[in-house]
Amino acid sequence: MTIEELILVYICMIAVGSALFWEVYWFIRSLLFYRNNGWDFSVDFGPKIYRGESTEPEFEMAPREKMLIGHPVGIFVWAGLLASCVAIILIHS
């Protein structure tokens, strides 16, 4: 693996790690908000998350969907991508 390819993998790792941190941050903030709010999911909190690629209002996730599906799936995807970057570095070192 050339040095240019290795630098590219490190840049990708930093970007993916930042996205994972952002997703975990909002998941924890949402957990704390809803816990302090008595688990009342009628109030929306945090960034908007959409089902699929459309950003039309009918595809926006409800607060409960974000907590049970949106954030956990996002964390799983970003963690998998970060693990792939780390595996590439470890295999080619």
PDB file of C-alpha atoms in Angstrom:
ATOM      1  CA  MET A   1       0.000   0.000   0.000  1.00  0.00           C
ATOM      2  CA  THR A   2       1.475   3.313  -1.033  1.00  0.00           C
ATOM      3  CA  ILE A   3       1.752   6.274   1.297  1.00  0.00           C
ATOM      4  CA  GLU A   4      -0.892   8.167  -0.711  1.00  0.00           C
ATOM      5  CA  GLU A   5      -3.392   5.338  -0.275  1.00  0.00           C
ATOM      6  CA  LEU A   6      -2.594   5.125   3.432  1.00  0.00           C
ATOM      7  CA  ILE A   7      -3.153   8.867   3.853  1.00  0.00           C
ATOM      8  CA  LEU A   8      -6.488   8.533   2.064  1.00  0.00           C
ATOM      9  CA  VAL A   9      -7.548   5.733   4.423  1.00  0.00           C
ATOM     10  CA  TYR A  10      -6.560   7.852   7.437  1.00  0.00           C
ATOM     11  CA  ILE A  11      -8.582  10.800   6.097  1.00  0.00           C
ATOM     12  CA  CYS A  12     -11.578   8.493   5.589  1.00  0.00           C
ATOM     13  CA  MET A  13     -11.108   7.132   9.099  1.00  0.00           C
ATOM     14  CA  ILE A  14     -11.174  10.642  10.564  1.00  0.00           C
ATOM     15  CA  ALA A  15     -14.317  11.542   8.588  1.00  0.00           C
ATOM     16  CA  VAL A  16     -16.141   8.325   9.511  1.00  0.00           C
ATOM     17  CA  GLY A  17     -15.037   8.625  13.148  1.00  0.00           C
ATOM     18  CA  SER A  18     -16.418  12.156  13.257  1.00  0.00           C
ATOM     19  CA  ALA A  19     -19.747  11.010  11.823  1.00  0.00           C
ATOM     20  CA  LEU A  20     -19.889   8.182  14.385  1.00  0.00           C
ATOM     21  CA  PHE A  21     -19.162  10.638  17.199  1.00  0.00           C
ATOM     22  CA  TRP A  22     -21.945  12.963  15.924  1.00  0.00           C
ATOM     23  CA  GLU A  23     -24.456  10.088  15.797  1.00  0.00           C
ATOM     24  CA  VAL A  24     -23.573   8.828  19.297  1.00  0.00           C
ATOM     25  CA  TYR A  25     -23.674  12.391  20.633  1.00  0.00           C
ATOM     26  CA  TRP A  26     -27.245  12.967  19.393  1.00  0.00           C
ATOM     27  CA  PHE A  27     -28.369   9.536  20.549  1.00  0.00           C
ATOM     28  CA  ILE A  28     -27.139  10.205  24.091  1.00  0.00           C
ATOM     29  CA  ARG A  29     -28.585  13.748  24.079  1.00  0.00           C
ATOM     30  CA  SER A  30     -31.936  12.347  22.916  1.00  0.00           C
ATOM     31  CA  LEU A  31     -31.886   9.640  25.588  1.00  0.00           C
ATOM     32  CA  LEU A  32     -31.238  12.223  28.297  1.00  0.00           C
ATOM     33  CA  PHE A  33     -33.884  14.595  26.921  1.00  0.00           C
ATOM     34  CA  TYR A  34     -36.614  11.977  26.752  1.00  0.00           C
ATOM     35  CA  ARG A  35     -35.680  10.497  30.133  1.00  0.00           C
ATOM     36  CA  ASN A  36     -35.948  13.941  31.749  1.00  0.00           C
ATOM     37  CA  ASN A  37     -39.183  14.543  29.813  1.00  0.00           C
ATOM     38  CA  GLY A  38     -40.831  11.392  31.210  1.00  0.00           C
ATOM     39  CA  TRP A  39     -40.390   9.448  27.947  1.00  0.00           C
ATOM     40  CA  ASP A  40     -42.941  11.703  26.247  1.00  0.00           C
ATOM     41  CA  PHE A  41     -42.252  11.226  22.541  1.00  0.00           C
ATOM     42  CA  SER A  42     -44.785  13.853  21.468  1.00  0.00           C
ATOM     43  CA  VAL A  43     -41.976  16.446  21.542  1.00  0.00           C
ATOM     44  CA  ASP A  44     -39.432  16.192  18.738  1.00  0.00           C
ATOM     45  CA  PHE A  45     -35.784  16.671  19.670  1.00  0.00           C
ATOM     46  CA  GLY A  46     -32.535  16.551  17.740  1.00  0.00           C
ATOM     47  CA  PRO A  47     -31.730  16.516  14.043  1.00  0.00           C
ATOM     48  CA  LYS A  48     -34.265  15.395  11.468  1.00  0.00           C
ATOM     49  CA  ILE A  49     -33.834  11.838  10.207  1.00  0.00           C
ATOM     50  CA  TYR A  50     -35.599  10.600   7.090  1.00  0.00           C
ATOM     51  CA  ARG A  51     -36.602   7.142   5.868  1.00  0.00           C
ATOM     52  CA  GLY A  52     -34.779   6.563   2.596  1.00  0.00           C
ATOM     53  CA  GLU A  53     -33.235   9.261   0.479  1.00  0.00           C
ATOM     54  CA  SER A  54     -36.218  11.602   0.209  1.00  0.00           C
ATOM     55  CA  THR A  55     -36.314  14.692   2.405  1.00  0.00           C
ATOM     56  CA  GLU A  56     -40.028  15.262   1.985  1.00  0.00           C
ATOM     57  CA  PRO A  57     -41.992  15.785   5.226  1.00  0.00           C
ATOM     58  CA  GLU A  58     -43.953  12.516   4.945  1.00  0.00           C
ATOM     59  CA  PHE A  59     -40.677  10.542   5.081  1.00  0.00           C
ATOM     60  CA  GLU A  60     -39.426  12.207   8.274  1.00  0.00           C
ATOM     61  CA  MET A  61     -39.101   9.805  11.198  1.00  0.00           C
ATOM     62  CA  ALA A  62     -41.219  10.303  14.299  1.00  0.00           C
ATOM     63  CA  PRO A  63     -39.355  10.882  17.581  1.00  0.00           C
ATOM     64  CA  ARG A  64     -39.888   7.291  18.744  1.00  0.00           C
ATOM     65  CA  GLU A  65     -38.656   5.934  15.397  1.00  0.00           C
ATOM     66  CA  LYS A  66     -35.528   8.041  15.663  1.00  0.00           C
ATOM     67  CA  MET A  67     -34.763   6.621  19.115  1.00  0.00           C
ATOM     68  CA  LEU A  68     -35.509   2.985  18.278  1.00  0.00           C
ATOM     69  CA  ILE A  69     -34.425   2.769  14.631  1.00  0.00           C
ATOM     70  CA  GLY A  70     -32.736   5.906  13.278  1.00  0.00           C
ATOM     71  CA  HIS A  71     -29.896   6.501  15.713  1.00  0.00           C
ATOM     72  CA  PRO A  72     -29.062   2.817  16.413  1.00  0.00           C
ATOM     73  CA  VAL A  73     -28.911   1.992  12.691  1.00  0.00           C
ATOM     74  CA  GLY A  74     -26.758   5.063  12.089  1.00  0.00           C
ATOM     75  CA  ILE A  75     -24.390   4.065  14.882  1.00  0.00           C
ATOM     76  CA  PHE A  76     -24.185   0.516  13.519  1.00  0.00           C
ATOM     77  CA  VAL A  77     -23.425   1.703   9.968  1.00  0.00           C
ATOM     78  CA  TRP A  78     -20.805   4.269  11.000  1.00  0.00           C
ATOM     79  CA  ALA A  79     -19.148   1.797  13.399  1.00  0.00           C
ATOM     80  CA  GLY A  80     -18.980  -0.797  10.617  1.00  0.00           C
ATOM     81  CA  LEU A  81     -17.369   1.690   8.249  1.00  0.00           C
ATOM     82  CA  LEU A  82     -14.875   2.732  10.932  1.00  0.00           C
ATOM     83  CA  ALA A  83     -14.041  -0.925  11.614  1.00  0.00           C
ATOM     84  CA  SER A  84     -13.429  -1.398   7.887  1.00  0.00           C
ATOM     85  CA  CYS A  85     -10.996   1.527   7.822  1.00  0.00           C
ATOM     86  CA  VAL A  86      -9.144   0.170  10.845  1.00  0.00           C
ATOM     87  CA  ALA A  87      -9.029  -3.319   9.311  1.00  0.00           C
ATOM     88  CA  ILE A  88      -7.530  -1.925   6.094  1.00  0.00           C
ATOM     89  CA  ILE A  89      -4.831  -0.148   8.077  1.00  0.00           C
ATOM     90  CA  LEU A  90      -4.063  -3.212  10.203  1.00  0.00           C
ATOM     91  CA  ILE A  91      -3.966  -5.620   7.255  1.00  0.00           C
ATOM     92  CA  HIS A  92      -1.664  -3.434   5.166  1.00  0.00           C
ATOM     93  CA  SER A  93       0.682  -2.363   7.969  1.00  0.00           C
TER      94      SER A  93
END
